[in-house]
CSV table of C-alpha atoms in Angstrom, one decimal:
chain,number,residue,atom,x,y,z
A,1,LYS,CA,13.6,12.8,25.4
A,2,MET,CA,17.1,14.3,25.8
A,3,ILE,CA,17.1,16.2,22.5
A,4,GLY,CA,13.4,16.2,21.6
A,5,ASP,CA,11.5,19.4,21.1
A,6,SER,CA,8.0,19.9,19.7
A,7,VAL,CA,8.8,23.3,18.1
A,8,GLU,CA,12.5,23.2,17.1
A,9,GLY,CA,12.9,19.4,16.5
A,10,SER,CA,12.4,18.0,13.0
A,11,LEU,CA,12.0,14.7,11.3
A,12,HIS,CA,13.6,13.9,8.0
A,13,ILE,CA,13.2,11.0,5.5
A,14,ASP,CA,16.2,9.9,3.5
A,15,GLU,CA,17.8,6.7,2.2
A,16,THR,CA,21.2,5.1,2.1
A,17,GLY,CA,22.6,2.4,-0.2
A,18,PHE,CA,24.6,-0.7,0.7
A,19,PRO,CA,26.7,-1.9,-2.2
A,20,LYS,CA,26.7,-5.7,-2.6
A,21,GLN,CA,28.6,-8.1,-4.9
A,22,GLY,CA,26.2,-11.0,-5.0
A,23,SER,CA,22.5,-11.6,-5.6
A,24,SER,CA,21.5,-13.5,-2.5
A,25,SER,CA,21.0,-10.8,0.0
A,26,VAL,CA,17.4,-9.7,0.6
A,27,GLY,CA,16.3,-6.8,-1.7
A,28,VAL,CA,19.5,-6.6,-3.6
A,29,GLN,CA,19.4,-5.6,-7.3
A,30,ARG,CA,20.8,-3.0,-9.6
A,31,GLN,CA,19.3,0.2,-8.4
A,32,TYR,CA,20.4,3.8,-7.6
A,33,CYS,CA,22.9,3.8,-4.7
A,34,GLY,CA,23.4,7.2,-3.1
A,35,ARG,CA,26.7,6.3,-1.6
A,36,LEU,CA,28.1,5.5,-5.1
A,37,GLY,CA,26.2,8.2,-6.9
A,38,LYS,CA,25.1,5.8,-9.6
A,39,VAL,CA,23.0,2.7,-10.4
A,40,ASP,CA,24.8,-0.4,-9.1
A,41,ASN,CA,24.2,-3.7,-7.3
A,42,CYS,CA,23.0,-2.8,-3.8
A,43,GLN,CA,20.4,-2.8,-1.1
A,44,VAL,CA,18.6,0.4,-0.1
A,45,GLY,CA,17.3,1.3,3.3
A,46,VAL,CA,14.9,4.2,4.0
A,47,VAL,CA,15.8,6.0,7.2
A,48,LEU,CA,14.1,8.5,9.5
A,49,GLY,CA,16.3,11.0,11.1
A,50,TYR,CA,15.7,13.5,14.0
A,51,ALA,CA,17.4,16.8,14.4
A,52,HIS,CA,17.3,19.6,17.0
A,53,LYS,CA,19.8,22.4,16.4
A,54,ASN,CA,23.1,20.5,15.8
A,55,GLN,CA,22.0,17.4,17.7
A,56,ARG,CA,20.9,14.5,15.4
A,57,ILE,CA,20.1,10.8,15.4
A,58,LEU,CA,18.5,8.2,13.2
A,59,ILE,CA,15.4,6.7,14.9
A,60,ASP,CA,14.0,4.3,12.3
A,61,GLY,CA,15.0,2.3,9.2
A,62,GLN,CA,13.4,-0.1,6.9
A,63,LEU,CA,14.6,-2.1,3.9
A,64,TYR,CA,13.2,-1.1,0.5
A,65,LEU,CA,12.0,-4.3,-1.1
A,66,PRO,CA,12.0,-3.8,-4.9
A,67,GLU,CA,8.8,-4.8,-6.8
A,68,GLU,CA,10.6,-7.7,-8.5
A,69,TRP,CA,11.5,-9.1,-5.1
A,70,ALA,CA,8.0,-8.5,-3.7
A,71,LYS,CA,6.4,-10.5,-6.5
A,72,ASP,CA,9.0,-13.4,-6.6
A,73,LYS,CA,7.9,-16.2,-4.2
A,74,GLU,CA,11.2,-18.1,-4.6
A,75,LEU,CA,13.3,-15.0,-3.6
A,76,ARG,CA,11.0,-14.2,-0.7
A,77,ASN,CA,11.2,-17.7,0.7
A,78,LYS,CA,14.9,-17.8,0.2
A,79,CYS,CA,15.4,-14.6,2.3
A,80,LYS,CA,12.5,-15.3,4.7
A,81,VAL,CA,10.5,-12.2,3.8
A,82,PRO,CA,7.4,-12.2,6.0
A,83,LYS,CA,4.1,-12.9,4.2
A,84,ASP,CA,2.6,-9.6,5.2
A,85,VAL,CA,5.4,-7.6,3.6
A,86,ARG,CA,4.2,-6.1,0.3
A,87,PHE,CA,5.7,-3.8,-2.2
A,88,ARG,CA,5.8,-0.2,-1.1
A,89,THR,CA,7.6,2.7,-2.7
A,90,LYS,CA,10.3,4.5,-0.7
A,91,ALA,CA,8.0,7.5,-0.2
A,92,GLN,CA,5.3,5.2,1.2
A,93,ILE,CA,7.8,3.7,3.6
A,94,GLY,CA,8.9,7.1,4.7
A,95,LEU,CA,5.4,8.3,5.3
A,96,GLU,CA,4.7,5.2,7.4
A,97,MET,CA,7.7,5.9,9.6
A,98,ILE,CA,6.7,9.5,10.0
A,99,LEU,CA,3.2,8.6,11.1
A,100,ASN,CA,4.6,5.9,13.4
A,101,ALA,CA,6.9,8.4,15.0
A,102,ARG,CA,4.0,10.8,15.7
A,103,LYS,CA,1.9,7.9,17.1
A,104,ASN,CA,4.8,7.0,19.4
A,105,GLY,CA,5.0,10.5,20.8
A,106,VAL,CA,8.1,11.8,19.1
A,107,PRO,CA,8.0,15.6,19.4
A,108,PHE,CA,8.7,17.6,16.2
A,109,GLY,CA,7.8,20.8,14.5
A,110,TRP,CA,8.3,20.0,10.9
A,111,ILE,CA,9.4,17.3,8.4
A,112,GLY,CA,12.2,17.7,5.8
A,113,MET,CA,13.0,15.7,2.7
A,114,ASP,CA,15.2,15.8,-0.4
A,115,CYS,CA,14.2,16.2,-4.0
A,116,PHE,CA,13.3,12.5,-4.5
A,117,TYR,CA,10.6,12.7,-1.9
A,118,GLY,CA,9.8,16.4,-2.2
A,119,GLU,CA,8.9,16.3,-5.9
A,120,GLN,CA,6.0,13.8,-5.2
A,121,PRO,CA,2.8,15.9,-4.8
A,122,TRP,CA,0.8,13.1,-3.2
A,123,LEU,CA,3.3,12.9,-0.3
A,124,ARG,CA,3.2,16.7,0.3
A,125,GLU,CA,-0.6,16.6,0.1
A,126,LYS,CA,-0.8,13.7,2.5
A,127,LEU,CA,1.4,15.3,5.1
A,128,ASP,CA,-0.6,18.5,4.8
A,129,SER,CA,-3.9,16.6,5.3
A,130,GLU,CA,-2.4,15.1,8.4
A,131,GLY,CA,-1.8,18.6,9.8
A,132,LEU,CA,2.0,18.2,9.5
A,133,ILE,CA,4.4,21.0,8.3
A,134,PHE,CA,6.8,19.9,5.6
A,135,ILE,CA,9.8,21.6,3.9
A,136,ALA,CA,10.6,19.7,0.7
A,137,ASP,CA,13.5,20.1,-1.7
A,138,ILE,CA,12.4,20.3,-5.3
A,139,PRO,CA,14.1,20.1,-8.7
A,140,ARG,CA,15.0,23.4,-10.3
A,141,ASP,CA,12.7,22.7,-13.3
A,142,THR,CA,9.6,22.3,-11.0
A,143,ARG,CA,6.9,24.5,-12.5
A,144,VAL,CA,4.7,26.8,-10.5
A,145,TRP,CA,2.2,29.7,-10.9
A,146,LEU,CA,3.0,33.0,-9.3
A,147,SER,CA,-0.7,33.7,-9.0
A,148,ARG,CA,-3.5,31.2,-9.1
A,149,PRO,CA,-4.9,30.9,-12.6
A,150,LYS,CA,-8.6,30.5,-13.3
A,151,THR,CA,-9.7,27.0,-14.0
A,152,GLY,CA,-12.9,25.4,-15.2
A,153,ILE,CA,-14.6,23.2,-17.8
A,154,PRO,CA,-14.3,25.0,-21.2
A,155,GLU,CA,-17.1,25.3,-23.6
A,156,ARG,CA,-17.2,22.9,-26.6
A,157,ASP,CA,-15.5,24.4,-29.6
A,158,GLY,CA,-18.3,24.4,-32.2
A,159,LYS,CA,-21.1,21.8,-32.5
A,160,GLN,CA,-18.8,18.9,-33.3
A,161,GLY,CA,-16.9,16.6,-31.1
A,162,ARG,CA,-17.2,15.7,-27.4
A,163,ARG,CA,-18.3,18.1,-24.8
A,164,PRO,CA,-15.3,18.8,-22.4
A,165,ILE,CA,-15.8,17.3,-18.9
A,166,ARG,CA,-12.4,17.8,-17.3
A,167,GLU,CA,-11.3,20.9,-15.4
A,168,ARG,CA,-8.3,22.7,-16.9
A,169,VAL,CA,-6.6,26.0,-16.9
A,170,LEU,CA,-8.7,28.3,-19.0
A,171,ASN,CA,-7.3,30.0,-22.2
A,172,GLY,CA,-5.7,33.3,-21.6
A,173,GLU,CA,-4.4,32.5,-18.2
A,174,PRO,CA,-0.7,32.8,-17.4
A,175,VAL,CA,1.5,29.7,-18.0
A,176,PRO,CA,3.5,28.1,-15.1
A,177,ILE,CA,7.1,28.9,-14.9
A,178,GLU,CA,10.2,26.9,-13.7
A,179,VAL,CA,11.4,27.9,-10.3
A,180,GLN,CA,15.0,28.4,-11.6
A,181,LYS,CA,13.6,31.1,-13.9
A,182,ILE,CA,11.8,32.8,-11.0
A,183,LYS,CA,15.2,33.3,-9.4
A,184,GLU,CA,16.3,35.6,-12.2
A,185,GLN,CA,13.1,37.7,-11.9
A,186,ILE,CA,13.2,38.4,-8.2
A,187,ASP,CA,13.8,42.0,-7.2
A,188,SER,CA,16.9,42.5,-5.1
A,189,ALA,CA,14.7,43.9,-2.3
A,190,GLN,CA,13.1,40.4,-1.9
A,191,TRP,CA,16.4,38.8,-1.0
A,192,LYS,CA,17.3,38.7,2.7
A,193,GLN,CA,20.6,37.7,4.3
A,194,VAL,CA,19.9,35.7,7.5
A,195,PRO,CA,21.8,33.2,9.8
A,196,ALA,CA,20.8,29.6,8.9
A,197,ARG,CA,22.7,27.2,11.1
A,198,ASP,CA,25.9,26.8,13.1
A,199,THR,CA,29.1,25.4,11.6
A,200,GLU,CA,32.3,24.2,13.3
A,201,ARG,CA,33.8,27.7,12.9
A,202,LYS,CA,30.9,30.2,12.8
A,203,GLU,CA,27.3,30.8,12.0
A,204,LEU,CA,26.4,30.0,8.3
A,205,MET,CA,24.8,33.0,6.5
A,206,MET,CA,22.2,32.4,3.8
A,207,ASP,CA,20.7,34.6,1.0
A,208,ILE,CA,17.1,33.7,0.9
A,209,ALA,CA,13.9,34.7,-0.9
A,210,CYS,CA,10.4,33.5,-0.1
A,211,LEU,CA,7.3,34.0,-2.2
A,212,ARG,CA,3.9,32.4,-2.5
A,213,VAL,CA,3.3,30.1,-5.4
A,214,CYS,CA,0.9,27.4,-6.7
A,215,PRO,CA,2.7,24.2,-7.9
A,216,VAL,CA,1.6,22.4,-11.0
A,217,GLU,CA,-0.2,19.2,-10.0
A,218,ASN,CA,-1.8,17.1,-12.7
A,219,LYS,CA,-1.8,20.2,-15.0
A,220,LEU,CA,-3.8,22.2,-12.4
A,221,PRO,CA,-2.7,24.6,-9.7
A,222,GLY,CA,-2.2,22.9,-6.3
A,223,LYS,CA,-2.5,24.5,-2.9
A,224,GLU,CA,-0.7,27.8,-2.4
A,225,LEU,CA,2.7,27.2,-0.7
A,226,TRP,CA,5.9,29.0,0.2
A,227,LEU,CA,8.6,28.7,-2.5
A,228,ILE,CA,12.0,29.1,-0.8
A,229,ILE,CA,15.0,30.0,-3.0
A,230,ARG,CA,18.3,30.0,-1.1
A,231,LYS,CA,22.1,29.9,-1.4
A,232,GLU,CA,25.0,30.1,1.0
A,233,VAL,CA,26.7,33.5,1.1
A,234,GLY,CA,29.6,33.4,-1.2
A,235,GLN,CA,28.5,30.2,-3.0
A,236,ASP,CA,26.8,29.7,-6.4
A,237,ALA,CA,24.7,26.6,-5.7
A,238,VAL,CA,21.0,27.4,-5.4
A,239,LYS,CA,18.4,25.2,-3.7
A,240,TYR,CA,14.6,25.3,-4.1
A,241,GLN,CA,12.0,24.2,-1.6
A,242,LEU,CA,8.3,24.1,-1.1
A,243,THR,CA,6.7,24.4,2.4
A,244,ASN,CA,3.2,24.6,3.8
A,245,ALA,CA,4.4,26.6,6.7
A,246,ALA,CA,2.1,29.3,8.0
A,247,LEU,CA,1.5,32.4,5.9
A,248,ASP,CA,2.9,34.7,8.7
A,249,MET,CA,6.0,32.5,9.2
A,250,ASP,CA,9.1,34.6,10.0
A,251,ILE,CA,11.8,34.4,7.2
A,252,SER,CA,14.5,33.7,9.8
A,253,ARG,CA,12.6,30.6,11.0
A,254,LEU,CA,12.0,29.5,7.4
A,255,ALA,CA,15.8,29.8,6.8
A,256,LYS,CA,16.6,27.6,9.8
A,257,MET,CA,13.9,25.0,8.8
A,258,SER,CA,15.3,25.1,5.2
A,259,CYS,CA,18.8,24.1,6.3
A,260,SER,CA,17.9,21.5,9.0
A,261,ARG,CA,18.3,18.5,6.7
A,262,TYR,CA,22.0,19.0,6.8
A,263,TRP,CA,22.2,17.5,10.3
A,264,VAL,CA,20.4,14.3,9.2
A,265,GLU,CA,22.9,13.8,6.4
A,266,ARG,CA,25.6,14.1,9.1
A,267,ALA,CA,23.6,11.5,11.2
A,268,ILE,CA,23.8,9.1,8.3
A,269,GLU,CA,27.6,9.6,8.2
A,270,ASP,CA,27.7,9.0,12.0
A,271,ALA,CA,25.8,5.7,11.5
A,272,LYS,CA,28.3,4.6,8.8
A,273,GLY,CA,31.3,5.6,11.0
A,274,VAL,CA,30.5,5.2,14.7
A,275,GLY,CA,27.5,2.9,14.2
A,276,SER,CA,29.1,0.6,11.6
A,277,ILE,CA,25.7,0.4,9.8
A,278,GLU,CA,27.4,-0.9,6.7
A,279,ALA,CA,29.4,-3.7,8.4
A,280,TYR,CA,27.1,-6.7,8.0
A,281,GLU,CA,26.6,-9.9,6.1
A,282,ALA,CA,22.9,-10.3,6.7
A,283,ARG,CA,21.0,-12.1,3.9
A,284,PHE,CA,17.6,-12.5,5.5
A,285,TRP,CA,14.9,-9.9,6.1
A,286,ARG,CA,14.9,-10.2,9.9
A,287,SER,CA,18.7,-10.3,10.3
A,288,TRP,CA,19.0,-7.1,8.2
A,289,HIS,CA,16.5,-5.3,10.4
A,290,HIS,CA,18.1,-6.6,13.6
A,291,HIS,CA,21.5,-5.2,12.4
A,292,ILE,CA,20.0,-1.8,11.5
A,293,ALA,CA,18.2,-1.6,14.9
A,294,MET,CA,21.4,-2.3,16.8
A,295,SER,CA,23.4,0.2,14.6
A,296,LEU,CA,20.9,3.0,15.1
């Protein structure tokens, strides 16, 4: 209630790794560990963060239980994993936490996520169907159409062979293009320089371009979305995002939404420093979640 805001507040799904030496802790195995930046022996927790301007906090966290663990009765019993816990992907866990936050009355205006979550069309579609605004980082090789191509079931070529039954992009329509190539085609007039967020010294300025695109989904054009291309003034690194924000959304607001995930990354750092979220020796399912709850 102290920092919540239904317009300017935002939820963000992310994850954090906990490096481990042994093999007895619940959910531990060789998997990607964000803290180490590589695949190593670790546990992974999916976390839900909340940000409002420069205020931030983590409000939920769940252990990711790898499929091998979820299917191994001996491992489950050893670490006292409840019977009703089944394998779920990290994105499925993140979605559940978002919907739980909404059910519990957490006020927020949009949802942010990094590339791992943002490149999954089903998650974007689910959030959109729930009436939630998302802003999702995407890889630079994500392909989109700049205008919706015509689709349909093509005529059979000749009298031989099966009659086509699947919808596809019709011949002669434009091919999709990688978002990194769109950046090189944008006219200079489409770039705007706007303030994005506060820093410790001054307001961060951002060069940003926003245009409407249709992402490729199962080889077909998906729902039309905003493609955001941005980079900090004076920096070379470029980020790409998709959002289902309103068609008339002001570019300054899109820029602030675009940069809000920064504060949740800082919240994870806070949890590791002030909250000692990594300082535990919990082997069991319940004890891991008890520790995470106390740390948050």
